PDB file of C-alpha atoms in Angstrom:
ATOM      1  CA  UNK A   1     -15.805  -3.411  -7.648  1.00 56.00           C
ATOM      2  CA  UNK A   2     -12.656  -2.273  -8.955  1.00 68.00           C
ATOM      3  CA  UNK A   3      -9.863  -4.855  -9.281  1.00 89.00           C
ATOM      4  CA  UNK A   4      -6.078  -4.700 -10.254  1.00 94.00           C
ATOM      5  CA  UNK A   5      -4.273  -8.095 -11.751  1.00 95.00           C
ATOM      6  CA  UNK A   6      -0.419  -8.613 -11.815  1.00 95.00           C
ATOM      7  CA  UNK A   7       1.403 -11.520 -12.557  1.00 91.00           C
ATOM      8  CA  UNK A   8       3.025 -13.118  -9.378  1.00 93.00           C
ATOM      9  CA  UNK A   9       6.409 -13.661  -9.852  1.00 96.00           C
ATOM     10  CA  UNK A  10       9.183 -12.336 -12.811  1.00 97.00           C
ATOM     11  CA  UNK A  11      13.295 -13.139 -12.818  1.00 97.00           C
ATOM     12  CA  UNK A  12      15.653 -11.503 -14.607  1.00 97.00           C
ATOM     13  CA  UNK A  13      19.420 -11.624 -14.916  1.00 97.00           C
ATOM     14  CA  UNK A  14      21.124  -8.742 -13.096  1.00 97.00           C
ATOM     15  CA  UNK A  15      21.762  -6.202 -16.062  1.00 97.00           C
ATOM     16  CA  UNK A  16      18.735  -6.890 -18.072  1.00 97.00           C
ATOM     17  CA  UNK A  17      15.771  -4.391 -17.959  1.00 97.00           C
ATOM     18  CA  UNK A  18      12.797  -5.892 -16.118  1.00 97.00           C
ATOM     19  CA  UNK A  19       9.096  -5.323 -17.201  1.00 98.00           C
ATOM     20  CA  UNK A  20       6.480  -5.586 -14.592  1.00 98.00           C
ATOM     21  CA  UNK A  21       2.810  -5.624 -15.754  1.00 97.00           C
ATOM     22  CA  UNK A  22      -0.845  -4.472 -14.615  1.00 96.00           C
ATOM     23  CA  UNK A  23      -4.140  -4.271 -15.683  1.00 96.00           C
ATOM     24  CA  UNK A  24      -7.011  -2.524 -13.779  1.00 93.00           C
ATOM     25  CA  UNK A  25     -10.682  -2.584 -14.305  1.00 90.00           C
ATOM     26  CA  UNK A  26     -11.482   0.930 -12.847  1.00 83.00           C
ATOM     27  CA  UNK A  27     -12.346   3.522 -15.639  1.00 80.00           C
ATOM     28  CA  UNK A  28     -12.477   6.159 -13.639  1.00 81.00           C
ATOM     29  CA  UNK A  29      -8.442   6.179 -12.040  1.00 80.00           C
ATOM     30  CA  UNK A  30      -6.757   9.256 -11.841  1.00 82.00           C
ATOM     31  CA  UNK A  31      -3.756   8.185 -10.309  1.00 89.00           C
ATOM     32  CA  UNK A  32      -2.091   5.007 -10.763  1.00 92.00           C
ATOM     33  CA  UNK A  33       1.375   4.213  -8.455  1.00 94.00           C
ATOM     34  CA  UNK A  34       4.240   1.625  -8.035  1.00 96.00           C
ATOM     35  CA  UNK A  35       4.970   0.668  -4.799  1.00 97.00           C
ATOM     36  CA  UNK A  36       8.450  -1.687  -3.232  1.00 97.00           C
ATOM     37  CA  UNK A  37       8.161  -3.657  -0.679  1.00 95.00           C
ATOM     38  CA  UNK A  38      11.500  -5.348   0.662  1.00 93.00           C
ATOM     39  CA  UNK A  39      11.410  -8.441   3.363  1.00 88.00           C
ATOM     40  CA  UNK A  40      10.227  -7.085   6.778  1.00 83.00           C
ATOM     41  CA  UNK A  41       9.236  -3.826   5.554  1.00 85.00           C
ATOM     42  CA  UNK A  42       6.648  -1.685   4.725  1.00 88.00           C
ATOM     43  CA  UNK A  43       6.100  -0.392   1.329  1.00 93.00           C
ATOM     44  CA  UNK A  44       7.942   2.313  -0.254  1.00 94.00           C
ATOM     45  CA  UNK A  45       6.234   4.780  -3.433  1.00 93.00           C
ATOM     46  CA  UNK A  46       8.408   3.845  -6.525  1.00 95.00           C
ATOM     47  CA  UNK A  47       6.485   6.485  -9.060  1.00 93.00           C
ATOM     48  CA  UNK A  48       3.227   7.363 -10.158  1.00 91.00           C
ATOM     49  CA  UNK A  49       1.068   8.599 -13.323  1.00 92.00           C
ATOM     50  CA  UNK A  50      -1.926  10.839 -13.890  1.00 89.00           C
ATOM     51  CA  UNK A  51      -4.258   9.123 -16.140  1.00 87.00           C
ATOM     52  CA  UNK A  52      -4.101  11.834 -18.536  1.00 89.00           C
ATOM     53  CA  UNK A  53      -0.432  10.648 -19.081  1.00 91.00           C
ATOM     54  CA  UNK A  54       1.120   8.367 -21.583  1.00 93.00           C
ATOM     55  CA  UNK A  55       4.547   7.886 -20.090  1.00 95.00           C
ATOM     56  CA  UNK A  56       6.752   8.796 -17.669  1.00 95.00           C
ATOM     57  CA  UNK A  57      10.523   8.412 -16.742  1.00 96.00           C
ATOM     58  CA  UNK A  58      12.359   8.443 -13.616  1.00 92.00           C
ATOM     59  CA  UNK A  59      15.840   7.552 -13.245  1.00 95.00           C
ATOM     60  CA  UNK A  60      16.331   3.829 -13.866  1.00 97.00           C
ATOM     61  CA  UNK A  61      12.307   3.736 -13.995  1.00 97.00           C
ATOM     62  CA  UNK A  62       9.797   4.125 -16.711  1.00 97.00           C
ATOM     63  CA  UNK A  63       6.119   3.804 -16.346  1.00 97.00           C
ATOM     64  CA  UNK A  64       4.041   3.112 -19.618  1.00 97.00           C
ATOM     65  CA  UNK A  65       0.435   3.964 -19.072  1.00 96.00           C
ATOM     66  CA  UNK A  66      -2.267   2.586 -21.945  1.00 94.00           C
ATOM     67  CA  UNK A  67      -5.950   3.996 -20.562  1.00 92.00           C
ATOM     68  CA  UNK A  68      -7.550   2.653 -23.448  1.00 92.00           C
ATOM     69  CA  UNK A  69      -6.120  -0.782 -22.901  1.00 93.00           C
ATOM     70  CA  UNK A  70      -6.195  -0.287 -18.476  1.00 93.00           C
ATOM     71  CA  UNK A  71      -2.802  -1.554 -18.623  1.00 95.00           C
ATOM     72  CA  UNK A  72      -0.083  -0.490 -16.685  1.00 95.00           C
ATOM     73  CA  UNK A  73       3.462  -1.166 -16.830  1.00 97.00           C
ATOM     74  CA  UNK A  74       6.682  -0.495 -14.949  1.00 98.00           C
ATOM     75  CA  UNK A  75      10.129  -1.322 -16.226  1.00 98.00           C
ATOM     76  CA  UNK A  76      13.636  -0.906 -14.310  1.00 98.00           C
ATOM     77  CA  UNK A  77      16.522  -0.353 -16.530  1.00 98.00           C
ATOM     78  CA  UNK A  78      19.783  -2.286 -15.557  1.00 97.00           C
ATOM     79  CA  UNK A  79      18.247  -4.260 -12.592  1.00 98.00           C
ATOM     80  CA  UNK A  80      20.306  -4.919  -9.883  1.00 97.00           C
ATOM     81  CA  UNK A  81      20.065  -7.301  -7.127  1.00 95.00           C
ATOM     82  CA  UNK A  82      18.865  -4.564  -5.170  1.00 94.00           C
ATOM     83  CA  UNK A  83      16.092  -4.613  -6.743  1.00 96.00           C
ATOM     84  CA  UNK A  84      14.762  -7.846  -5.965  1.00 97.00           C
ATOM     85  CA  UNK A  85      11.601  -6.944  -3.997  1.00 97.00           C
ATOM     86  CA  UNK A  86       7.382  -7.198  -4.026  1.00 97.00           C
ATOM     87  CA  UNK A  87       6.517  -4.255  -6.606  1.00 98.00           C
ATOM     88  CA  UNK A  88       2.946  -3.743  -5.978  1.00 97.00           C
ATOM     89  CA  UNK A  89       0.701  -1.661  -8.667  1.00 96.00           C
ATOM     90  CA  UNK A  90      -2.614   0.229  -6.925  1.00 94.00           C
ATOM     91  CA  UNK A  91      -4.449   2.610  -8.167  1.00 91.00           C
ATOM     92  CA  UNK A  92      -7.262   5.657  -7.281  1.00 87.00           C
ATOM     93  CA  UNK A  93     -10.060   7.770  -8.470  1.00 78.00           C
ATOM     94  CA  UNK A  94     -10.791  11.543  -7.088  1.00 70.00           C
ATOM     95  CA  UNK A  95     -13.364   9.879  -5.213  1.00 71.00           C
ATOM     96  CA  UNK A  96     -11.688   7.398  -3.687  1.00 70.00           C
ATOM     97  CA  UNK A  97      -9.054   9.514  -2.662  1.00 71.00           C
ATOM     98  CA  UNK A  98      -6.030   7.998  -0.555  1.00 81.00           C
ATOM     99  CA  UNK A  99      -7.682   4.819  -0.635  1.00 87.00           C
ATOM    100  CA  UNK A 100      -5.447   3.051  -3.128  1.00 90.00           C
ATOM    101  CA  UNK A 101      -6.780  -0.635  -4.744  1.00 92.00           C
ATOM    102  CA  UNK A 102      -3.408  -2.771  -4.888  1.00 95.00           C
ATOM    103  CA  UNK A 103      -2.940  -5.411  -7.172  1.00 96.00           C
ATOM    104  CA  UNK A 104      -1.872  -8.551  -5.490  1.00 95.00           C
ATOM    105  CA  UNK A 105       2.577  -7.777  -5.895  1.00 96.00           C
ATOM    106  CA  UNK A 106       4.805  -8.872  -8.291  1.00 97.00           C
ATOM    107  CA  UNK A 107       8.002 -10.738  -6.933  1.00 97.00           C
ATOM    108  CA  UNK A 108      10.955  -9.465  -8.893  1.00 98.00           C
ATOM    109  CA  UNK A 109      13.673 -12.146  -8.606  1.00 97.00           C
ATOM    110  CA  UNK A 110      17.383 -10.916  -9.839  1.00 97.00           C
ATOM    111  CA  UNK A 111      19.952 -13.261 -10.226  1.00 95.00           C
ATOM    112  CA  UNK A 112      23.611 -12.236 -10.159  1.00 91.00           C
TER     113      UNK A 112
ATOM    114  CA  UNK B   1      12.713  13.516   9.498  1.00 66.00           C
ATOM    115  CA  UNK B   2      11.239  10.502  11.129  1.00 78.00           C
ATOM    116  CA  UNK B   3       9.316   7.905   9.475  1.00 92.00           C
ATOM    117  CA  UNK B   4       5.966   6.511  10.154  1.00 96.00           C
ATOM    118  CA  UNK B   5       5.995   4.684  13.474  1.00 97.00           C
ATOM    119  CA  UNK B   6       4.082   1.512  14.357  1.00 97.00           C
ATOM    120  CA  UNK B   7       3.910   0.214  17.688  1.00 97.00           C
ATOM    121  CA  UNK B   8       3.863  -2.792  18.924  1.00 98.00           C
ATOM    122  CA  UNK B   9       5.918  -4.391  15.605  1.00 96.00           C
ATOM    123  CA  UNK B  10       4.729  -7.941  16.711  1.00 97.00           C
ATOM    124  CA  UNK B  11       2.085  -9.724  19.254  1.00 97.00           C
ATOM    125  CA  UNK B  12       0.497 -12.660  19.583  1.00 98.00           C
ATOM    126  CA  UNK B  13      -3.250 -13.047  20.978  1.00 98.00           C
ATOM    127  CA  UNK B  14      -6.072 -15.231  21.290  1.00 98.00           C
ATOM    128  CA  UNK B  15      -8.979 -15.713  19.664  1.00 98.00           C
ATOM    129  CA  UNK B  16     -11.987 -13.482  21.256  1.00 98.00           C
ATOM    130  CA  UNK B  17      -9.248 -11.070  22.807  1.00 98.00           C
ATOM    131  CA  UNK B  18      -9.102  -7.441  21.372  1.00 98.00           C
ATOM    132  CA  UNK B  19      -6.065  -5.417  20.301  1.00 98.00           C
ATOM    133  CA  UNK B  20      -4.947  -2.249  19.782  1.00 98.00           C
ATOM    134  CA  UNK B  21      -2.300  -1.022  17.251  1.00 98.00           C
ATOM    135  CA  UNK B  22      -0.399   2.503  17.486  1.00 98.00           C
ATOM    136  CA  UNK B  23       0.715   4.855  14.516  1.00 98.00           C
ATOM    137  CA  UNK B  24       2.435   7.982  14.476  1.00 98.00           C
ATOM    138  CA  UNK B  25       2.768   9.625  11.327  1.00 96.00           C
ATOM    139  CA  UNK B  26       5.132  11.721   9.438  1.00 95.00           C
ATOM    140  CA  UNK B  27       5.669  15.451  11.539  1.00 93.00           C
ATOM    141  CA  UNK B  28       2.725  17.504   9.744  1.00 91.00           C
ATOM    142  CA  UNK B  29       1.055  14.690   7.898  1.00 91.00           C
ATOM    143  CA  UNK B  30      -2.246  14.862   8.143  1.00 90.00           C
ATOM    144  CA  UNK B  31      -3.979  11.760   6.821  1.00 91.00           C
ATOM    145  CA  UNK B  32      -3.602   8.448   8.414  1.00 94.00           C
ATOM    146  CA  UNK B  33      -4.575   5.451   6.666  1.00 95.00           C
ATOM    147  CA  UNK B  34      -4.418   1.809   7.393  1.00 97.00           C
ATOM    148  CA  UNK B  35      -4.104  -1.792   5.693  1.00 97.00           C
ATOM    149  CA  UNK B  36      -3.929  -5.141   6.256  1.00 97.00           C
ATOM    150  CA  UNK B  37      -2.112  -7.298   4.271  1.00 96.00           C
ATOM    151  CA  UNK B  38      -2.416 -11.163   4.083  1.00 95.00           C
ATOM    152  CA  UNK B  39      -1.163 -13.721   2.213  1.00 91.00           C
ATOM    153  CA  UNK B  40      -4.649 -15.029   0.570  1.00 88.00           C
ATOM    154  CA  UNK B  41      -6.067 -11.438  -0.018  1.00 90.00           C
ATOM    155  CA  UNK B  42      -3.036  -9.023  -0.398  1.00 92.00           C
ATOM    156  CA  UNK B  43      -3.203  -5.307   0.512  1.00 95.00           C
ATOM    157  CA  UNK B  44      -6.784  -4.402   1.297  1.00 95.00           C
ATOM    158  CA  UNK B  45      -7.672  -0.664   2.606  1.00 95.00           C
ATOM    159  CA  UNK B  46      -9.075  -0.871   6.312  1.00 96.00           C
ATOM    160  CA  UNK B  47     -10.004   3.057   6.896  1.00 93.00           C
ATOM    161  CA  UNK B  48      -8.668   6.872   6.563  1.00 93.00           C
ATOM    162  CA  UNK B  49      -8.189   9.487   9.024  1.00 93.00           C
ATOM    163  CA  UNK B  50      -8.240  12.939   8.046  1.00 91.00           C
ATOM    164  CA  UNK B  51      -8.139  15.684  11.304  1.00 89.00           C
ATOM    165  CA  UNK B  52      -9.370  13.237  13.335  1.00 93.00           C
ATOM    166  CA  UNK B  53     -12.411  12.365  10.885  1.00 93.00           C
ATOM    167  CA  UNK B  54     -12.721   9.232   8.968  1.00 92.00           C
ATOM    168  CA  UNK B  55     -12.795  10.040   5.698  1.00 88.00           C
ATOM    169  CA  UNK B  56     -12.845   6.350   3.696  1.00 88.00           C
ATOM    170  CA  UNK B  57     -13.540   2.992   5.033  1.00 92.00           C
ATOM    171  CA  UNK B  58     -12.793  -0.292   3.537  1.00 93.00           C
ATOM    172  CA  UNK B  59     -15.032  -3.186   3.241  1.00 93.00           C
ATOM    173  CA  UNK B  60     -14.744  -4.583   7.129  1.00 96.00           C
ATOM    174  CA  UNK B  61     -17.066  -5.734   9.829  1.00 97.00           C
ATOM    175  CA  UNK B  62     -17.149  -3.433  12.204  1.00 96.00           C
ATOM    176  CA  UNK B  63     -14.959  -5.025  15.015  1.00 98.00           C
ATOM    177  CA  UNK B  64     -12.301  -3.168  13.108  1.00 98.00           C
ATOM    178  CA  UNK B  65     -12.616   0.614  14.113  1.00 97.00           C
ATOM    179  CA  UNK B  66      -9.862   3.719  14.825  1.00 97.00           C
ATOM    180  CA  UNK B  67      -9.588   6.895  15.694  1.00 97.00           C
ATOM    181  CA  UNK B  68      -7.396   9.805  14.941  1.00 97.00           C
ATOM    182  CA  UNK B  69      -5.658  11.972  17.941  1.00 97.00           C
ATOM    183  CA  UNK B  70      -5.269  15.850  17.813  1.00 95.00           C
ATOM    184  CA  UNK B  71      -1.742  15.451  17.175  1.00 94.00           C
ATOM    185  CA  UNK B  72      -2.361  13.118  13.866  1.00 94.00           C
ATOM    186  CA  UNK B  73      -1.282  10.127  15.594  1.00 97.00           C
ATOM    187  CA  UNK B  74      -3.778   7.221  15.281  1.00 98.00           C
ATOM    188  CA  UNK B  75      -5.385   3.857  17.086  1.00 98.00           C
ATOM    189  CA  UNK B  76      -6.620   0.926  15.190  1.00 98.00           C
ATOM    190  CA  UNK B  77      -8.431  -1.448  17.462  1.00 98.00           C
ATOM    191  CA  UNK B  78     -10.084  -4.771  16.704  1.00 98.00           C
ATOM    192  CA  UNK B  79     -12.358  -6.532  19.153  1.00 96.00           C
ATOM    193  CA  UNK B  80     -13.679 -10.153  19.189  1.00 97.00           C
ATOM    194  CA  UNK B  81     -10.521 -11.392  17.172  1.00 98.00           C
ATOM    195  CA  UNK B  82     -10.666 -14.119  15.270  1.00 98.00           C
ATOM    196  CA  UNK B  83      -8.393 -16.450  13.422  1.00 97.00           C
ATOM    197  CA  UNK B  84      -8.359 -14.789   9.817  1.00 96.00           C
ATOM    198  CA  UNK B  85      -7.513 -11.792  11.736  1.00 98.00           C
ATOM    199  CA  UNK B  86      -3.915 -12.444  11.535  1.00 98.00           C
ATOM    200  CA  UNK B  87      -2.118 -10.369   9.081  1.00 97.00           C
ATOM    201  CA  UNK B  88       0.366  -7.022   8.542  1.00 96.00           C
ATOM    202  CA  UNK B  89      -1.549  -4.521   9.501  1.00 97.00           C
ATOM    203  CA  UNK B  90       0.049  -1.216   7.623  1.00 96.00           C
ATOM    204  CA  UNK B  91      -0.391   2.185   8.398  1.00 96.00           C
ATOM    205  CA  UNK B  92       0.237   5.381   6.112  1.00 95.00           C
ATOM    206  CA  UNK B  93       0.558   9.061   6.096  1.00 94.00           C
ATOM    207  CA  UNK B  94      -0.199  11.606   3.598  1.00 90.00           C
ATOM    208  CA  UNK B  95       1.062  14.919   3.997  1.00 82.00           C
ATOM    209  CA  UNK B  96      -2.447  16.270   2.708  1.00 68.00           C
ATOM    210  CA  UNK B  97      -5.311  16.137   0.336  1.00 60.00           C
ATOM    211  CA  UNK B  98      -5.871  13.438  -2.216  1.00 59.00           C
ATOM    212  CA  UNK B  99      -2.446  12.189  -3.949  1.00 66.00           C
ATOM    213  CA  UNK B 100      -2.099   8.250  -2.774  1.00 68.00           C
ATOM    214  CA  UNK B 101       1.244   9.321  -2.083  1.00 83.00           C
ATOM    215  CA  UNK B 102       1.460   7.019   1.005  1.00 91.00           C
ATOM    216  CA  UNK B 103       4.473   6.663   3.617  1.00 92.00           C
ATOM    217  CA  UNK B 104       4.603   3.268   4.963  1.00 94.00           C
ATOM    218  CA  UNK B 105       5.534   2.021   8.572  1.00 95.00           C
ATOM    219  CA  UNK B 106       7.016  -1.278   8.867  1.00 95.00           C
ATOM    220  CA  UNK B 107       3.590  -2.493   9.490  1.00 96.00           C
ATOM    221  CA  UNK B 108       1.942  -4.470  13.031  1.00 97.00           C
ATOM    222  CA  UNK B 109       2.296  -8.325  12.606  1.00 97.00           C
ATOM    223  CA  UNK B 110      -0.296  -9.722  14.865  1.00 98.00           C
ATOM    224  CA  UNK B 111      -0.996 -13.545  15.375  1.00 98.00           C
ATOM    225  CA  UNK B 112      -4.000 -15.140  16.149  1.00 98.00           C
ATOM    226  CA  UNK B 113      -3.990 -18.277  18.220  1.00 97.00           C
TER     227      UNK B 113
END
């Protein structure tokens, strides 16, 4: 079945750009999508991609799509504390519809 | 606008009890869709609601069922519970059609004992 990989855990300095990473198996995803999840909460949509895009930008947030390679990244420009949070990458087909295949979260750790 | 709303936001049963879990979506979202969430297997889709129809269903035995109300809101129910039962259990609505772009409650955190 389909499968999505992330590291577990990253930690930055507050300032630096942080670069979160995934890699999915599906070759079939149409969408692909960043989700935040802060303790206690649910999880909040960051951004998402089409497949048939390379890049794409969003405020503080850039996400760098390479089909070929299945990988996925996210980064966040001038990371703040804030920002420490579970970033979860997931991903879809037209089939599959809003039934999203998460990767098992990243835990962004930003130190003042 | 209000968010997605998950009721109860914590219990605790026993093993071989059942539970049900409450979710009422975004005004005029239409799709409802639920996780669970554990530590050992992460975020793993449970089923979809669409109009009251399912529309997906995840890979669960099938003392895991819902339903979807006229007015969108939706029921998750598990019977027989067991231990590994205990998780966040997420639900999500979709304004419409096929986009993944869900809205997150705060998620049900139910205990198994």
């Amino acid at each position: 079945g389909e499968d999505v990989e992330q590291s577990l855990f990253l930690s930055v300095r507050e300032g630096d750009s942080s670069v979160i990473n995934c890699t999915y198996t599906d070759s079939s995803s149409t969408y692909l999508y960043w989700y935040k999840q802060e303790p206690g909460a649910g999880l909040q949509l960051l951004t998402y991609i089409f497949s048939n895009m390379d890049m794409k930008q969003d405020q503080r947030l850039t996400v760098l799509l390479n089909k070929k390679d299945k990988h996925l990244s996210l980064r966040i420009a001038d990371t703040q504390t804030g920002d420490s949070a579970i970033y979860f990458c997931a991903e879809s087909n037209d089939n599959a519809g809003n039934m999203l295949t998460f990767g098992g979260g990243t835990r962004l750790m930003v130190k003042p | 606008k209000a968010g997605v709303t998950q009721t109860p936001r914590y219990l605790i049963k026993t093993r071989g009890q059942q539970v049900t879990l409450s979710c009422s979506p975004i005004s005029g979202h239409r799709s409802v869709s639920w996780y669970q969430q554990t530590p050992g297997q992460g975020l793993q889709f449970l089923f979809e609601y669409f109009s009251e129809t399912q529309r997906n269903k995840g890979n669960f035995p099938g003392r895991f069922s819902g339903r979807q109300f006229s007015n969108s809101r939706s029921e998750m129910n598990v019977s027989t519970l067991e231990l590994g039962d205990s998780a966040l259990y997420l639900c999500a609505s979709s304004q419409q059609g096929y986009t993944g772009e869900l809205f997150f409650g705060e998620g049900s955190r139910l205990t198994v004992l």
